[in-house]
DNA sequence: CTCAGTTGTAACAGGGAAGGTTGCAACTGG
DNA sequence: CCAGTTGCAACCTTCCCTGTTACAACTGAG
């Protein structure tokens, strides 16, 4: 599977902002987060922009600008993040319509569709069980 | 997510071969399956080649050549197919190593890793619950 | 022995998504 | 007015999937 790292980077950014705020800072910059994630600030801004549209973070411009959490980490789940940054489905159908004159070609898509929907629902439930506060706790618990 | 259709096409091919054999035929050709799936025979041969390596199908060359099932559809699950055609993980880590000098950069990968492993395990369990015989039954049950 | 039909596989092209990079307008507290 | 940052567009590179062509290898039928 050509998996991407969007969910990972988004969770990284949120955990970083959350910890930074716990340390008494008001806002975090994309520059700081990008350094921690070892990537480009624009990549972080793009992802945080999607999280802002989902109501998870807020941004401030001008002097003293940066990003802050819109909600507590405790009330934010990985499902919220996933839905904000991953639009597409986990499994894809045929790129071209199968032969509708063939019994298998005709019935395969509805059959697979309902299986895939069940799996995606399960994944969503798993993601919903993990809050970003859980993630940050695990991050801080990592052996040094 | 840049999802691919490998699992879908592989399941399509297996269901097609299974139905064809139930109708009394010995082997199916990649040409026939490709017509049903509306794709190129080489794409089918590539996927079936991976399924052969996994022990799900067999191939015969020469005159009267083609593909046949190596096991009953009842004993074949979507997990078997998934493992044969999808090597990678569902979610990816950072493409570059995060800043190990940062607390978050250091702890984020083990934290996300264990979450992802749990989710993948759940997905595997779901896939293992569905046999290819189930798939074929659903395919044939589709309204005309 | 030859031939036709099929697999096995390499090679390459095209498309699309993700990630990285640059550049710059817009904003705002000091 | 200025410095620091976001917002965003544009472009490039890389990677993977899919499709396609080409051809050698194989084998039962005749």
mmCIF file of C-alpha atoms (C1' of nucleotides) in Angstrom:
data_model
loop_
_atom_site.group_PDB
_atom_site.id
_atom_site.type_symbol
_atom_site.label_atom_id
_atom_site.label_comp_id
_atom_site.label_asym_id
_atom_site.label_seq_id
_atom_site.Cartn_x
_atom_site.Cartn_y
_atom_site.Cartn_z
ATOM 1 C CA UNK A 1 0.000 0.000 0.000
ATOM 2 C CA UNK A 2 1.325 3.425 -0.822
ATOM 3 C CA UNK A 3 0.665 4.693 2.672
ATOM 4 C CA UNK A 4 1.320 8.321 3.476
ATOM 5 C CA UNK A 5 2.506 10.022 6.638
ATOM 6 C CA UNK A 6 -0.150 12.701 6.936
ATOM 7 C CA UNK A 7 -1.796 11.286 10.043
ATOM 8 C CA UNK A 8 1.583 10.751 11.681
ATOM 9 C CA UNK A 9 2.811 14.274 10.976
ATOM 10 C CA UNK A 10 -0.488 15.841 12.016
ATOM 11 C CA UNK A 11 -0.412 13.953 15.335
ATOM 12 C CA UNK A 12 3.210 14.997 15.787
ATOM 13 C CA UNK A 13 2.294 18.646 15.283
ATOM 14 C CA UNK A 14 -0.629 18.514 17.708
ATOM 15 C CA UNK A 15 1.408 16.760 20.374
ATOM 16 C CA UNK A 16 4.152 19.348 19.938
ATOM 17 C CA UNK A 17 1.784 22.301 20.261
ATOM 18 C CA UNK A 18 0.092 20.689 23.245
ATOM 19 C CA UNK A 19 3.341 20.124 25.093
ATOM 20 C CA UNK A 20 4.572 23.610 24.240
ATOM 21 C CA UNK A 21 1.410 25.138 25.640
ATOM 22 C CA UNK A 22 1.688 23.051 28.803
ATOM 23 C CA UNK A 23 5.085 24.643 29.210
ATOM 24 C CA UNK A 24 3.383 28.040 29.317
ATOM 25 C CA UNK A 25 3.790 29.274 25.753
ATOM 26 C CA UNK A 26 0.903 30.864 23.911
ATOM 27 C CA UNK A 27 1.565 29.869 20.324
ATOM 28 C CA UNK A 28 3.887 27.604 18.347
ATOM 29 C CA UNK A 29 5.283 28.428 14.914
ATOM 30 C CA UNK A 30 5.347 26.164 11.888
ATOM 31 C CA UNK A 31 9.103 26.672 11.881
ATOM 32 C CA UNK A 32 9.503 25.116 15.321
ATOM 33 C CA UNK A 33 7.243 22.191 14.541
ATOM 34 C CA UNK A 34 8.952 21.590 11.208
ATOM 35 C CA UNK A 35 12.303 21.390 12.972
ATOM 36 C CA UNK A 36 10.980 18.754 15.357
ATOM 37 C CA UNK A 37 9.380 16.745 12.544
ATOM 38 C CA UNK A 38 12.414 17.276 10.302
ATOM 39 C CA UNK A 39 10.435 18.624 7.390
ATOM 40 C CA UNK A 40 9.531 21.883 5.687
ATOM 41 C CA UNK A 41 7.442 24.561 7.462
ATOM 42 C CA UNK A 42 5.081 24.776 4.488
ATOM 43 C CA UNK A 43 4.252 21.091 4.863
ATOM 44 C CA UNK A 44 3.302 21.775 8.479
ATOM 45 C CA UNK A 45 1.268 24.852 7.573
ATOM 46 C CA UNK A 46 -0.634 22.882 4.948
ATOM 47 C CA UNK A 47 -1.537 20.158 7.413
ATOM 48 C CA UNK A 48 -2.363 22.579 10.226
ATOM 49 C CA UNK A 49 -4.537 24.493 7.772
ATOM 50 C CA UNK A 50 -6.636 21.357 7.324
ATOM 51 C CA UNK A 51 -6.786 20.874 11.083
ATOM 52 C CA UNK A 52 -7.918 24.474 11.438
ATOM 53 C CA UNK A 53 -10.752 23.892 8.968
ATOM 54 C CA UNK A 54 -11.746 20.933 11.162
ATOM 55 C CA UNK A 55 -11.754 23.155 14.238
ATOM 56 C CA UNK A 56 -8.832 21.486 16.010
ATOM 57 C CA UNK A 57 -6.363 24.375 15.991
ATOM 58 C CA UNK A 58 -6.357 28.132 15.573
ATOM 59 C CA UNK A 59 -3.827 30.387 13.922
ATOM 60 C CA UNK A 60 -2.845 33.964 14.596
ATOM 61 C CA UNK A 61 -1.099 36.220 12.102
ATOM 62 C CA UNK A 62 1.073 39.282 12.411
ATOM 63 C CA UNK A 63 3.683 39.750 15.114
ATOM 64 C CA UNK A 64 3.727 36.993 17.724
ATOM 65 C CA UNK A 65 1.867 34.840 15.258
ATOM 66 C CA UNK A 66 1.604 31.061 15.389
ATOM 67 C CA UNK A 67 -0.632 28.120 16.143
ATOM 68 C CA UNK A 68 -2.562 27.102 19.215
ATOM 69 C CA UNK A 69 -4.997 24.334 20.116
ATOM 70 C CA UNK A 70 -8.680 25.102 19.654
ATOM 71 C CA UNK A 71 -9.667 22.322 22.074
ATOM 72 C CA UNK A 72 -8.087 20.319 24.850
ATOM 73 C CA UNK A 73 -5.929 17.383 23.739
ATOM 74 C CA UNK A 74 -8.190 15.223 25.895
ATOM 75 C CA UNK A 75 -11.184 15.977 23.684
ATOM 76 C CA UNK A 76 -9.366 15.363 20.406
ATOM 77 C CA UNK A 77 -9.172 11.844 18.944
ATOM 78 C CA UNK A 78 -7.084 10.396 16.160
ATOM 79 C CA UNK A 79 -10.344 9.962 14.263
ATOM 80 C CA UNK A 80 -10.843 13.737 14.272
ATOM 81 C CA UNK A 81 -7.355 14.138 12.868
ATOM 82 C CA UNK A 82 -7.771 11.309 10.369
ATOM 83 C CA UNK A 83 -10.981 12.752 8.986
ATOM 84 C CA UNK A 84 -9.348 16.157 8.703
ATOM 85 C CA UNK A 85 -6.327 15.016 6.719
ATOM 86 C CA UNK A 86 -7.357 11.796 4.941
ATOM 87 C CA UNK A 87 -10.256 12.256 2.554
ATOM 88 C CA UNK A 88 -10.044 9.012 0.574
ATOM 89 C CA UNK A 89 -11.009 5.417 1.343
ATOM 90 C CA UNK A 90 -8.580 2.732 2.520
ATOM 91 C CA UNK A 91 -9.234 0.375 -0.411
ATOM 92 C CA UNK A 92 -10.020 1.317 -3.985
ATOM 93 C CA UNK A 93 -12.380 -0.230 -6.507
ATOM 94 C CA UNK A 94 -11.426 -0.981 -10.131
ATOM 95 C CA UNK A 95 -10.209 2.161 -11.903
ATOM 96 C CA UNK A 96 -12.398 1.240 -14.874
ATOM 97 C CA UNK A 97 -15.901 -0.233 -14.657
ATOM 98 C CA UNK A 98 -15.775 -4.030 -14.850
ATOM 99 C CA UNK A 99 -17.715 -5.870 -17.574
ATOM 100 C CA UNK A 100 -21.359 -5.497 -16.540
ATOM 101 C CA UNK A 101 -22.298 -8.299 -18.886
ATOM 102 C CA UNK A 102 -20.294 -10.722 -16.745
ATOM 103 C CA UNK A 103 -21.895 -11.997 -13.544
ATOM 104 C CA UNK A 104 -18.730 -11.448 -11.547
ATOM 105 C CA UNK A 105 -17.977 -8.102 -13.179
ATOM 106 C CA UNK A 106 -21.480 -6.977 -12.300
ATOM 107 C CA UNK A 107 -21.632 -8.139 -8.699
ATOM 108 C CA UNK A 108 -18.072 -7.616 -7.512
ATOM 109 C CA UNK A 109 -18.243 -3.926 -6.709
ATOM 110 C CA UNK A 110 -21.272 -3.966 -4.394
ATOM 111 C CA UNK A 111 -19.859 -7.076 -2.715
ATOM 112 C CA UNK A 112 -16.446 -5.557 -2.022
ATOM 113 C CA UNK A 113 -17.947 -2.185 -1.207
ATOM 114 C CA UNK A 114 -19.909 -3.491 1.731
ATOM 115 C CA UNK A 115 -16.915 -5.422 3.042
ATOM 116 C CA UNK A 116 -14.705 -2.350 2.789
ATOM 117 C CA UNK A 117 -17.268 -0.172 4.526
ATOM 118 C CA UNK A 118 -17.320 -2.533 7.473
ATOM 119 C CA UNK A 119 -13.542 -2.454 7.749
ATOM 120 C CA UNK A 120 -13.339 1.311 7.521
ATOM 121 C CA UNK A 121 -15.929 1.580 10.243
ATOM 122 C CA UNK A 122 -13.796 -0.647 12.449
ATOM 123 C CA UNK A 123 -10.715 1.452 11.785
ATOM 124 C CA UNK A 124 -12.659 4.579 12.664
ATOM 125 C CA UNK A 125 -13.738 3.046 15.951
ATOM 126 C CA UNK A 126 -10.134 2.210 16.796
ATOM 127 C CA UNK A 127 -8.957 5.701 15.908
ATOM 128 C CA UNK A 128 -11.755 7.212 17.989
ATOM 129 C CA UNK A 129 -10.526 5.351 21.053
ATOM 130 C CA UNK A 130 -7.208 7.205 21.090
ATOM 131 C CA UNK A 131 -7.091 10.825 22.213
ATOM 132 C CA UNK A 132 -4.208 13.148 21.446
ATOM 133 C CA UNK A 133 -3.652 13.331 25.197
ATOM 134 C CA UNK A 134 -3.055 9.567 25.075
ATOM 135 C CA UNK A 135 -0.587 10.086 22.266
ATOM 136 C CA UNK A 136 1.316 12.792 24.132
ATOM 137 C CA UNK A 137 1.414 10.639 27.244
ATOM 138 C CA UNK A 138 2.881 7.749 25.247
ATOM 139 C CA UNK A 139 5.343 10.098 23.568
ATOM 140 C CA UNK A 140 6.627 11.304 26.929
ATOM 141 C CA UNK A 141 6.781 7.727 28.212
ATOM 142 C CA UNK A 142 9.238 6.638 25.508
ATOM 143 C CA UNK A 143 12.549 5.355 26.924
ATOM 144 C CA UNK A 144 15.344 7.849 26.495
ATOM 145 C CA UNK B 1 -5.161 8.051 0.946
ATOM 146 C CA UNK B 2 -3.735 6.964 -2.351
ATOM 147 C CA UNK B 3 -5.473 3.610 -2.112
ATOM 148 C CA UNK B 4 -4.879 1.012 -4.783
ATOM 149 C CA UNK B 5 -7.161 -1.618 -6.256
ATOM 150 C CA UNK B 6 -4.919 -4.663 -5.893
ATOM 151 C CA UNK B 7 -7.030 -6.429 -3.288
ATOM 152 C CA UNK B 8 -10.191 -5.725 -5.276
ATOM 153 C CA UNK B 9 -8.772 -7.045 -8.546
ATOM 154 C CA UNK B 10 -7.241 -10.092 -6.875
ATOM 155 C CA UNK B 11 -10.575 -10.954 -5.241
ATOM 156 C CA UNK B 12 -12.296 -10.415 -8.593
ATOM 157 C CA UNK B 13 -9.901 -12.834 -10.297
ATOM 158 C CA UNK B 14 -10.317 -15.508 -7.639
ATOM 159 C CA UNK B 15 -14.105 -15.249 -7.679
ATOM 160 C CA UNK B 16 -14.050 -15.483 -11.463
ATOM 161 C CA UNK B 17 -11.848 -18.578 -11.486
ATOM 162 C CA UNK B 18 -13.931 -20.161 -8.747
ATOM 163 C CA UNK B 19 -17.201 -19.618 -10.586
ATOM 164 C CA UNK B 20 -15.693 -20.818 -13.863
ATOM 165 C CA UNK B 21 -14.525 -24.014 -12.227
ATOM 166 C CA UNK B 22 -17.921 -24.582 -10.650
ATOM 167 C CA UNK B 23 -19.257 -24.462 -14.192
ATOM 168 C CA UNK B 24 -17.050 -27.410 -15.043
ATOM 169 C CA UNK B 25 -14.037 -25.771 -16.655
ATOM 170 C CA UNK B 26 -10.519 -26.814 -15.769
ATOM 171 C CA UNK B 27 -8.574 -23.570 -16.135
ATOM 172 C CA UNK B 28 -9.206 -19.900 -16.752
ATOM 173 C CA UNK B 29 -6.979 -17.649 -18.842
ATOM 174 C CA UNK B 30 -5.692 -14.224 -17.877
ATOM 175 C CA UNK B 31 -7.352 -12.987 -21.050
ATOM 176 C CA UNK B 32 -10.814 -14.029 -19.860
ATOM 177 C CA UNK B 33 -10.333 -12.584 -16.397
ATOM 178 C CA UNK B 34 -8.931 -9.346 -17.802
ATOM 179 C CA UNK B 35 -12.039 -8.957 -19.964
ATOM 180 C CA UNK B 36 -14.282 -9.337 -16.929
ATOM 181 C CA UNK B 37 -12.214 -6.913 -14.851
ATOM 182 C CA UNK B 38 -11.811 -4.554 -17.812
ATOM 183 C CA UNK B 39 -8.054 -4.371 -17.599
ATOM 184 C CA UNK B 40 -4.940 -5.764 -19.239
ATOM 185 C CA UNK B 41 -4.081 -9.497 -19.096
ATOM 186 C CA UNK B 42 -0.573 -8.701 -17.864
ATOM 187 C CA UNK B 43 -2.019 -6.927 -14.842
ATOM 188 C CA UNK B 44 -3.962 -10.087 -14.046
ATOM 189 C CA UNK B 45 -0.956 -12.339 -14.597
ATOM 190 C CA UNK B 46 1.130 -10.187 -12.272
ATOM 191 C CA UNK B 47 -1.430 -10.381 -9.484
ATOM 192 C CA UNK B 48 -2.108 -14.090 -10.002
ATOM 193 C CA UNK B 49 1.645 -14.650 -9.936
ATOM 194 C CA UNK B 50 1.712 -13.212 -6.426
ATOM 195 C CA UNK B 51 -1.241 -15.376 -5.448
ATOM 196 C CA UNK B 52 0.577 -18.408 -6.831
ATOM 197 C CA UNK B 53 3.613 -17.630 -4.675
ATOM 198 C CA UNK B 54 1.219 -17.522 -1.714
ATOM 199 C CA UNK B 55 -0.171 -20.938 -2.659
ATOM 200 C CA UNK B 56 -3.667 -19.762 -3.561
ATOM 201 C CA UNK B 57 -3.661 -20.579 -7.265
ATOM 202 C CA UNK B 58 -1.762 -22.743 -9.721
ATOM 203 C CA UNK B 59 -0.828 -22.089 -13.315
ATOM 204 C CA UNK B 60 -0.292 -24.384 -16.247
ATOM 205 C CA UNK B 61 1.666 -23.478 -19.356
ATOM 206 C CA UNK B 62 1.664 -24.720 -22.926
ATOM 207 C CA UNK B 63 -1.485 -25.628 -24.849
ATOM 208 C CA UNK B 64 -4.646 -25.582 -22.732
ATOM 209 C CA UNK B 65 -2.784 -23.390 -20.273
ATOM 210 C CA UNK B 66 -4.370 -21.160 -17.650
ATOM 211 C CA UNK B 67 -5.063 -20.702 -13.973
ATOM 212 C CA UNK B 68 -6.844 -22.828 -11.402
ATOM 213 C CA UNK B 69 -7.476 -22.632 -7.677
ATOM 214 C CA UNK B 70 -4.956 -24.359 -5.427
ATOM 215 C CA UNK B 71 -7.467 -24.524 -2.566
ATOM 216 C CA UNK B 72 -11.212 -24.355 -2.101
ATOM 217 C CA UNK B 73 -12.687 -20.841 -2.019
ATOM 218 C CA UNK B 74 -14.101 -21.770 1.390
ATOM 219 C CA UNK B 75 -10.610 -22.093 2.853
ATOM 220 C CA UNK B 76 -9.320 -18.845 1.385
ATOM 221 C CA UNK B 77 -9.804 -15.565 3.253
ATOM 222 C CA UNK B 78 -9.363 -11.977 2.187
ATOM 223 C CA UNK B 79 -6.478 -11.839 4.649
ATOM 224 C CA UNK B 80 -4.637 -14.495 2.640
ATOM 225 C CA UNK B 81 -5.163 -12.400 -0.476
ATOM 226 C CA UNK B 82 -4.261 -9.157 1.274
ATOM 227 C CA UNK B 83 -0.998 -10.537 2.580
ATOM 228 C CA UNK B 84 -0.158 -11.871 -0.855
ATOM 229 C CA UNK B 85 -0.670 -8.597 -2.709
ATOM 230 C CA UNK B 86 -0.182 -5.823 -0.124
ATOM 231 C CA UNK B 87 3.245 -5.871 1.468
ATOM 232 C CA UNK B 88 3.270 -2.410 3.083
ATOM 233 C CA UNK B 89 1.638 -0.987 6.193
ATOM 234 C CA UNK B 90 -1.597 1.004 6.235
ATOM 235 C CA UNK B 91 -0.047 4.110 7.799
ATOM 236 C CA UNK B 92 3.447 5.453 7.255
ATOM 237 C CA UNK B 93 5.909 7.064 9.640
ATOM 238 C CA UNK B 94 7.852 10.256 8.864
ATOM 239 C CA UNK B 95 9.875 9.863 5.666
ATOM 240 C CA UNK B 96 12.850 11.410 7.455
ATOM 241 C CA UNK B 97 13.838 10.732 11.056
ATOM 242 C CA UNK B 98 12.360 13.365 13.382
ATOM 243 C CA UNK B 99 14.627 15.458 15.616
ATOM 244 C CA UNK B 100 15.826 13.017 18.278
ATOM 245 C CA UNK B 101 16.918 15.924 20.447
ATOM 246 C CA UNK B 102 13.267 16.972 20.816
ATOM 247 C CA UNK B 103 11.125 15.095 23.311
ATOM 248 C CA UNK B 104 8.252 14.822 20.870
ATOM 249 C CA UNK B 105 10.500 14.005 17.923
ATOM 250 C CA UNK B 106 12.051 11.245 19.961
ATOM 251 C CA UNK B 107 8.913 9.639 21.349
ATOM 252 C CA UNK B 108 6.456 10.063 18.520
ATOM 253 C CA UNK B 109 7.469 7.097 16.408
ATOM 254 C CA UNK B 110 7.221 4.369 19.056
ATOM 255 C CA UNK B 111 3.945 5.910 20.225
ATOM 256 C CA UNK B 112 2.336 5.940 16.789
ATOM 257 C CA UNK B 113 3.868 2.597 15.894
ATOM 258 C CA UNK B 114 2.081 0.762 18.653
ATOM 259 C CA UNK B 115 -1.210 2.436 17.809
ATOM 260 C CA UNK B 116 -0.855 1.542 14.139
ATOM 261 C CA UNK B 117 0.035 -2.038 14.941
ATOM 262 C CA UNK B 118 -3.154 -2.414 16.930
ATOM 263 C CA UNK B 119 -5.227 -1.052 14.076
ATOM 264 C CA UNK B 120 -3.563 -3.239 11.476
ATOM 265 C CA UNK B 121 -4.207 -6.249 13.664
ATOM 266 C CA UNK B 122 -7.886 -5.328 13.798
ATOM 267 C CA UNK B 123 -8.044 -4.945 10.036
ATOM 268 C CA UNK B 124 -6.415 -8.341 9.618
ATOM 269 C CA UNK B 125 -9.010 -9.911 11.883
ATOM 270 C CA UNK B 126 -11.800 -8.389 9.807
ATOM 271 C CA UNK B 127 -10.228 -9.576 6.561
ATOM 272 C CA UNK B 128 -9.759 -13.053 8.012
ATOM 273 C CA UNK B 129 -13.471 -13.300 8.727
ATOM 274 C CA UNK B 130 -14.376 -13.110 5.038
ATOM 275 C CA UNK B 131 -13.742 -16.131 2.806
ATOM 276 C CA UNK B 132 -13.620 -15.934 -0.960
ATOM 277 C CA UNK B 133 -16.655 -18.211 -0.942
ATOM 278 C CA UNK B 134 -18.466 -15.461 0.980
ATOM 279 C CA UNK B 135 -17.356 -12.969 -1.645
ATOM 280 C CA UNK B 136 -18.560 -15.115 -4.529
ATOM 281 C CA UNK B 137 -21.884 -15.672 -2.775
ATOM 282 C CA UNK B 138 -22.334 -11.916 -2.348
ATOM 283 C CA UNK B 139 -21.315 -11.332 -5.944
ATOM 284 C CA UNK B 140 -23.985 -13.724 -7.179
ATOM 285 C CA UNK B 141 -26.548 -12.170 -4.845
ATOM 286 C CA UNK B 142 -26.205 -8.723 -6.406
ATOM 287 C CA UNK B 143 -29.465 -7.436 -7.909
ATOM 288 C CA UNK B 144 -29.455 -7.621 -11.683
ATOM 289 C "C1'" DC C 1 8.312 -32.145 -35.206
ATOM 290 C "C1'" DT C 2 5.762 -28.217 -35.749
ATOM 291 C "C1'" DC C 3 2.449 -25.116 -34.346
ATOM 292 C "C1'" DA C 4 -0.817 -22.492 -31.747
ATOM 293 C "C1'" DG C 5 -2.054 -20.693 -27.450
ATOM 294 C "C1'" DT C 6 -0.758 -19.300 -23.075
ATOM 295 C "C1'" DT C 7 2.263 -18.094 -19.186
ATOM 296 C "C1'" DG C 8 6.427 -15.491 -17.311
ATOM 297 C "C1'" DT C 9 8.768 -11.477 -17.200
ATOM 298 C "C1'" DA C 10 11.248 -7.441 -18.462
ATOM 299 C "C1'" DA C 11 10.967 -2.796 -20.012
ATOM 300 C "C1'" DC C 12 8.880 1.448 -20.486
ATOM 301 C "C1'" DA C 13 5.230 5.125 -20.482
ATOM 302 C "C1'" DG C 14 1.554 7.764 -18.169
ATOM 303 C "C1'" DG C 15 -0.898 9.458 -14.298
ATOM 304 C "C1'" DG C 16 -1.585 10.900 -9.771
ATOM 305 C "C1'" DA C 17 -0.509 11.770 -5.066
ATOM 306 C "C1'" DA C 18 2.685 13.235 -1.552
ATOM 307 C "C1'" DG C 19 6.224 15.843 -0.048
ATOM 308 C "C1'" DG C 20 9.654 19.454 -0.617
ATOM 309 C "C1'" DT C 21 10.882 24.122 -2.082
ATOM 310 C "C1'" DT C 22 10.595 28.966 -3.425
ATOM 311 C "C1'" DG C 23 8.355 33.194 -3.625
ATOM 312 C "C1'" DC C 24 5.422 36.590 -2.178
ATOM 313 C "C1'" DA C 25 1.161 38.928 -0.614
ATOM 314 C "C1'" DA C 26 -1.372 39.732 3.683
ATOM 315 C "C1'" DC C 27 -1.597 40.551 8.303
ATOM 316 C "C1'" DT C 28 -0.552 42.809 12.960
ATOM 317 C "C1'" DG C 29 1.700 44.053 17.471
ATOM 318 C "C1'" DG C 30 5.330 46.997 18.759
ATOM 319 C "C1'" DC D 1 6.782 51.688 9.449
ATOM 320 C "C1'" DC D 2 8.862 47.215 10.388
ATOM 321 C "C1'" DA D 3 9.764 42.492 11.550
ATOM 322 C "C1'" DG D 4 7.964 38.000 11.925
ATOM 323 C "C1'" DT D 5 4.639 34.938 10.687
ATOM 324 C "C1'" DT D 6 0.711 32.871 8.185
ATOM 325 C "C1'" DG D 7 -1.742 31.839 3.658
ATOM 326 C "C1'" DC D 8 -1.309 30.258 -0.581
ATOM 327 C "C1'" DA D 9 0.003 29.461 -5.299
ATOM 328 C "C1'" DA D 10 3.246 27.366 -8.326
ATOM 329 C "C1'" DC D 11 6.504 24.146 -9.481
ATOM 330 C "C1'" DC D 12 9.566 20.120 -9.070
ATOM 331 C "C1'" DT D 13 10.913 15.501 -7.749
ATOM 332 C "C1'" DT D 14 10.002 11.045 -6.352
ATOM 333 C "C1'" DC D 15 7.420 7.069 -5.892
ATOM 334 C "C1'" DC D 16 3.923 3.687 -6.815
ATOM 335 C "C1'" DC D 17 0.226 1.809 -9.565
ATOM 336 C "C1'" DT D 18 -1.549 0.711 -13.820
ATOM 337 C "C1'" DG D 19 -1.406 -0.101 -18.602
ATOM 338 C "C1'" DT D 20 1.056 -1.592 -22.655
ATOM 339 C "C1'" DT D 21 4.325 -3.833 -25.758
ATOM 340 C "C1'" DA D 22 7.449 -7.328 -26.714
ATOM 341 C "C1'" DC D 23 9.242 -11.670 -26.594
ATOM 342 C "C1'" DA D 24 11.200 -15.973 -24.700
ATOM 343 C "C1'" DA D 25 9.624 -20.340 -22.641
ATOM 344 C "C1'" DC D 26 6.593 -23.913 -22.355
ATOM 345 C "C1'" DT D 27 3.497 -27.886 -23.877
ATOM 346 C "C1'" DG D 28 -0.476 -30.593 -25.697
ATOM 347 C "C1'" DA D 29 -2.518 -31.469 -30.205
ATOM 348 C "C1'" DG D 30 -2.015 -32.856 -34.642
#
